[in-house]
Amino acid sequence: MSSIKVECVVNENCKIGESPVWEEKESSLIYVDISGKKICRWNSFTKQVQSVSVDAPVSSVALRKSGDYVVTLGTRFAALKWKDQSVTTIVHVDKDKPNNRFNDGKVDPAGRFFAGTMAEEIRPAVLERHQGALYTLFPDHSVVKHFDQVDISNGLDWSLDHKTFFYIDSLSFSVDAFDYDLQTGKISNRRSMYKLEKEESIPDGMCIDTEGKLWVACYDGGRVIRLDPATGKRIQTVKLPVDKTTSCCFGGKDYSEMYVTSACQGMDDESFSRQPQAGGIFKITGLGVKGIPPHSFAG
């Protein structure tokens, strides 16, 4: 086993860094700062960060087959043109819930964009309960609501055989599994796959590796954990130098590096002095496993 190394590659104190996605053609990591209202792109060669500022909390970003990106912004699915720095609304959800916003989102293996909503937080992880829902934006720009009564819609990914959808509603402290139909995008038969332990705190973003194991970022837990969906057991823990780890993805030229986003919103001066890299982007090398390239939205 090679030795695991954790380094801060973007020391920029995002308020709520989230939704890391590796963009191979740019050798870059794209991610968002939700309450900083910006989409960022870190170039792994130049180490420079470019960003596009938007007019609402931007909670997830995904690649688009036709080029550029799709984002979730406020309660809208939207298209982002990087060069023009322009955002165009595709469709609006939760119109009857002005206090809601989107949270995490990801594109499925068929090119549909899954994303969920939540009530705006009063402070981190404190909010009106059961206000959110999980949606899918189809390539023809139609939208399906899968279910509601969600607290904080969060991490999501699909098994390597495309038969299972994994999903986190953070305040259930559980990683759930559903049967998943690749042809239709329908999900069914929800069950809990793993319940977090107290010191792991709150499950947040999630990704899958080429061995079919899940990696979950633990908010307030300062770690990513590796889970085996076949047994429902945790098989590895990697600790980071910040508590508010929010999400993770694989990247780098062969997808052998893991990138982890973090947050600093809600921290007092004393916590900040102990964790000056809070809100930074971290790279983990030496895990000995690889991830799979992200899917692109087909619409």
mmCIF file of N, CA, C and O in Angstrom, residues 14-21 29-41 52 54 57-62 70-73 80 82 101 103-105 246-247 261-262 279 281:
data_model
loop_
_atom_site.group_PDB
_atom_site.id
_atom_site.type_symbol
_atom_site.label_atom_id
_atom_site.label_comp_id
_atom_site.label_asym_id
_atom_site.label_seq_id
_atom_site.Cartn_x
_atom_site.Cartn_y
_atom_site.Cartn_z
ATOM 1 N N CYS A 14 -13.189 28.863 0.618
ATOM 2 C CA CYS A 14 -14.576 28.883 0.131
ATOM 3 C C CYS A 14 -15.504 28.909 1.338
ATOM 4 O O CYS A 14 -15.256 28.211 2.329
ATOM 5 N N LYS A 15 -16.612 29.645 1.220
ATOM 6 C CA LYS A 15 -17.606 29.603 2.296
ATOM 7 C C LYS A 15 -18.172 28.190 2.389
ATOM 8 O O LYS A 15 -18.166 27.562 3.440
ATOM 9 N N ILE A 16 -18.694 27.695 1.253
ATOM 10 C CA ILE A 16 -19.130 26.285 1.177
ATOM 11 C C ILE A 16 -18.655 25.733 -0.174
ATOM 12 O O ILE A 16 -19.357 25.799 -1.184
ATOM 13 N N GLY A 17 -17.431 25.214 -0.191
ATOM 14 C CA GLY A 17 -16.933 24.545 -1.396
ATOM 15 C C GLY A 17 -17.703 23.256 -1.596
ATOM 16 O O GLY A 17 -18.002 22.551 -0.627
ATOM 17 N N GLU A 18 -18.042 22.938 -2.841
ATOM 18 C CA GLU A 18 -18.883 21.756 -3.105
ATOM 19 C C GLU A 18 -18.730 21.307 -4.554
ATOM 20 O O GLU A 18 -18.163 22.004 -5.377
ATOM 21 N N SER A 19 -19.303 20.148 -4.841
ATOM 22 C CA SER A 19 -19.498 19.639 -6.201
ATOM 23 C C SER A 19 -18.230 19.608 -7.054
ATOM 24 O O SER A 19 -18.195 20.125 -8.159
ATOM 25 N N PRO A 20 -17.153 18.975 -6.559
ATOM 26 C CA PRO A 20 -15.946 18.886 -7.395
ATOM 27 C C PRO A 20 -16.163 17.923 -8.561
ATOM 28 O O PRO A 20 -16.727 16.838 -8.386
ATOM 29 N N VAL A 21 -15.735 18.340 -9.756
ATOM 30 C CA VAL A 21 -15.860 17.516 -10.970
ATOM 31 C C VAL A 21 -14.565 17.683 -11.768
ATOM 32 O O VAL A 21 -14.140 18.810 -12.035
ATOM 33 N N LEU A 29 -10.022 21.019 -12.246
ATOM 34 C CA LEU A 29 -11.090 20.673 -11.317
ATOM 35 C C LEU A 29 -12.073 21.832 -11.302
ATOM 36 O O LEU A 29 -11.692 22.984 -11.071
ATOM 37 N N ILE A 30 -13.329 21.506 -11.578
ATOM 38 C CA ILE A 30 -14.365 22.537 -11.485
ATOM 39 C C ILE A 30 -15.158 22.269 -10.215
ATOM 40 O O ILE A 30 -15.324 21.122 -9.807
ATOM 41 N N TYR A 31 -15.553 23.319 -9.520
ATOM 42 C CA TYR A 31 -16.296 23.171 -8.265
ATOM 43 C C TYR A 31 -17.053 24.469 -8.008
ATOM 44 O O TYR A 31 -16.927 25.434 -8.782
ATOM 45 N N VAL A 32 -17.861 24.486 -6.965
ATOM 46 C CA VAL A 32 -18.635 25.693 -6.655
ATOM 47 C C VAL A 32 -18.337 26.142 -5.226
ATOM 48 O O VAL A 32 -17.881 25.361 -4.395
ATOM 49 N N ASP A 33 -18.608 27.426 -4.987
ATOM 50 C CA ASP A 33 -18.700 27.946 -3.616
ATOM 51 C C ASP A 33 -20.147 28.395 -3.480
ATOM 52 O O ASP A 33 -20.560 29.400 -4.055
ATOM 53 N N ILE A 34 -20.948 27.600 -2.754
ATOM 54 C CA ILE A 34 -22.407 27.780 -2.776
ATOM 55 C C ILE A 34 -22.794 29.192 -2.338
ATOM 56 O O ILE A 34 -23.392 29.953 -3.097
ATOM 57 N N SER A 35 -22.441 29.544 -1.090
ATOM 58 C CA SER A 35 -22.869 30.864 -0.615
ATOM 59 C C SER A 35 -21.931 31.973 -1.075
ATOM 60 O O SER A 35 -22.272 33.151 -0.992
ATOM 61 N N GLY A 36 -20.755 31.601 -1.604
ATOM 62 C CA GLY A 36 -19.899 32.581 -2.281
ATOM 63 C C GLY A 36 -20.423 32.925 -3.670
ATOM 64 O O GLY A 36 -19.924 33.836 -4.321
ATOM 65 N N LYS A 37 -21.448 32.162 -4.116
ATOM 66 C CA LYS A 37 -22.143 32.395 -5.397
ATOM 67 C C LYS A 37 -21.184 32.426 -6.589
ATOM 68 O O LYS A 37 -21.231 33.325 -7.431
ATOM 69 N N LYS A 38 -20.300 31.410 -6.639
ATOM 70 C CA LYS A 38 -19.404 31.361 -7.798
ATOM 71 C C LYS A 38 -19.047 29.927 -8.176
ATOM 72 O O LYS A 38 -19.038 29.033 -7.332
ATOM 73 N N ILE A 39 -18.787 29.767 -9.479
ATOM 74 C CA ILE A 39 -18.297 28.503 -10.023
ATOM 75 C C ILE A 39 -16.813 28.721 -10.294
ATOM 76 O O ILE A 39 -16.425 29.740 -10.883
ATOM 77 N N CYS A 40 -15.982 27.782 -9.847
ATOM 78 C CA CYS A 40 -14.534 27.955 -9.943
ATOM 79 C C CYS A 40 -13.913 26.836 -10.775
ATOM 80 O O CYS A 40 -14.439 25.723 -10.827
ATOM 81 N N ARG A 41 -12.780 27.155 -11.409
ATOM 82 C CA ARG A 41 -12.054 26.143 -12.180
ATOM 83 C C ARG A 41 -10.565 26.271 -11.873
ATOM 84 O O ARG A 41 -9.963 27.307 -12.138
ATOM 85 N N VAL A 52 -16.513 32.241 -12.155
ATOM 86 C CA VAL A 52 -17.645 32.984 -12.708
ATOM 87 C C VAL A 52 -18.601 33.241 -11.544
ATOM 88 O O VAL A 52 -19.022 32.304 -10.866
ATOM 89 N N VAL A 54 -22.204 34.440 -9.916
ATOM 90 C CA VAL A 54 -23.617 34.353 -10.306
ATOM 91 C C VAL A 54 -24.478 35.069 -9.258
ATOM 92 O O VAL A 54 -23.969 35.526 -8.233
ATOM 93 N N PRO A 57 -27.220 31.404 -4.818
ATOM 94 C CA PRO A 57 -26.382 30.282 -4.369
ATOM 95 C C PRO A 57 -26.292 29.220 -5.464
ATOM 96 O O PRO A 57 -27.311 28.787 -6.007
ATOM 97 N N VAL A 58 -25.069 28.827 -5.813
ATOM 98 C CA VAL A 58 -24.857 27.836 -6.881
ATOM 99 C C VAL A 58 -24.303 26.576 -6.231
ATOM 100 O O VAL A 58 -23.261 26.599 -5.601
ATOM 101 N N SER A 59 -25.068 25.480 -6.321
ATOM 102 C CA SER A 59 -24.786 24.333 -5.450
ATOM 103 C C SER A 59 -24.145 23.145 -6.149
ATOM 104 O O SER A 59 -23.560 22.287 -5.489
ATOM 105 N N SER A 60 -24.259 23.050 -7.458
ATOM 106 C CA SER A 60 -23.589 21.950 -8.158
ATOM 107 C C SER A 60 -23.308 22.356 -9.598
ATOM 108 O O SER A 60 -23.955 23.242 -10.154
ATOM 109 N N VAL A 61 -22.314 21.678 -10.164
ATOM 110 C CA VAL A 61 -21.922 21.940 -11.555
ATOM 111 C C VAL A 61 -21.650 20.594 -12.208
ATOM 112 O O VAL A 61 -21.209 19.646 -11.551
ATOM 113 N N ALA A 62 -21.965 20.492 -13.495
ATOM 114 C CA ALA A 62 -21.712 19.256 -14.233
ATOM 115 C C ALA A 62 -21.265 19.611 -15.643
ATOM 116 O O ALA A 62 -21.548 20.704 -16.152
ATOM 117 N N VAL A 70 -23.602 22.614 -16.979
ATOM 118 C CA VAL A 70 -24.919 22.876 -16.395
ATOM 119 C C VAL A 70 -24.713 23.043 -14.899
ATOM 120 O O VAL A 70 -23.808 22.438 -14.314
ATOM 121 N N VAL A 71 -25.548 23.886 -14.294
ATOM 122 C CA VAL A 71 -25.428 24.169 -12.867
ATOM 123 C C VAL A 71 -26.805 24.145 -12.217
ATOM 124 O O VAL A 71 -27.828 24.247 -12.902
ATOM 125 N N THR A 72 -26.809 24.020 -10.894
ATOM 126 C CA THR A 72 -28.026 24.268 -10.131
ATOM 127 C C THR A 72 -27.792 25.558 -9.361
ATOM 128 O O THR A 72 -26.783 25.711 -8.661
ATOM 129 N N LEU A 73 -28.745 26.468 -9.509
ATOM 130 C CA LEU A 73 -28.573 27.858 -9.085
ATOM 131 C C LEU A 73 -29.883 28.312 -8.445
ATOM 132 O O LEU A 73 -30.905 28.339 -9.130
ATOM 133 N N LEU A 80 -24.429 27.141 -18.173
ATOM 134 C CA LEU A 80 -23.362 28.123 -17.974
ATOM 135 C C LEU A 80 -22.420 28.119 -19.170
ATOM 136 O O LEU A 80 -21.888 27.065 -19.534
ATOM 137 N N TRP A 82 -18.927 29.409 -20.101
ATOM 138 C CA TRP A 82 -17.777 29.899 -19.342
ATOM 139 C C TRP A 82 -17.181 31.161 -19.954
ATOM 140 O O TRP A 82 -16.939 32.160 -19.270
ATOM 141 N N ARG A 101 -33.442 26.070 -1.834
ATOM 142 C CA ARG A 101 -32.407 26.151 -2.863
ATOM 143 C C ARG A 101 -31.980 24.735 -3.212
ATOM 144 O O ARG A 101 -32.180 23.794 -2.435
ATOM 145 N N ASN A 103 -29.227 21.765 -3.759
ATOM 146 C CA ASN A 103 -27.973 21.390 -3.124
ATOM 147 C C ASN A 103 -27.195 20.515 -4.108
ATOM 148 O O ASN A 103 -27.018 20.920 -5.249
ATOM 149 N N ASP A 104 -26.770 19.323 -3.718
ATOM 150 C CA ASP A 104 -25.874 18.554 -4.576
ATOM 151 C C ASP A 104 -26.578 18.017 -5.827
ATOM 152 O O ASP A 104 -27.782 17.749 -5.809
ATOM 153 N N GLY A 105 -25.800 17.825 -6.890
ATOM 154 C CA GLY A 105 -26.322 17.258 -8.135
ATOM 155 C C GLY A 105 -25.232 16.508 -8.876
ATOM 156 O O GLY A 105 -24.037 16.741 -8.662
ATOM 157 N N THR A 246 -16.741 18.515 2.590
ATOM 158 C CA THR A 246 -18.085 18.566 2.007
ATOM 159 C C THR A 246 -18.338 17.577 0.871
ATOM 160 O O THR A 246 -19.440 17.053 0.746
ATOM 161 N N SER A 247 -17.345 17.347 0.003
ATOM 162 C CA SER A 247 -17.589 16.455 -1.130
ATOM 163 C C SER A 247 -16.260 15.951 -1.676
ATOM 164 O O SER A 247 -15.190 16.452 -1.308
ATOM 165 N N THR A 261 -13.512 18.904 -1.381
ATOM 166 C CA THR A 261 -13.870 20.295 -1.107
ATOM 167 C C THR A 261 -14.184 20.445 0.382
ATOM 168 O O THR A 261 -14.476 19.468 1.073
ATOM 169 N N SER A 262 -14.148 21.692 0.850
ATOM 170 C CA SER A 262 -14.460 21.937 2.257
ATOM 171 C C SER A 262 -15.119 23.305 2.423
ATOM 172 O O SER A 262 -15.219 24.082 1.463
ATOM 173 N N GLY A 279 -12.207 25.545 4.038
ATOM 174 C CA GLY A 279 -12.728 26.115 2.794
ATOM 175 C C GLY A 279 -11.808 25.879 1.610
ATOM 176 O O GLY A 279 -12.116 26.262 0.486
ATOM 177 N N ILE A 281 -9.392 23.428 -1.081
ATOM 178 C CA ILE A 281 -9.559 22.200 -1.884
ATOM 179 C C ILE A 281 -8.333 21.332 -1.636
ATOM 180 O O ILE A 281 -7.193 21.813 -1.732
#
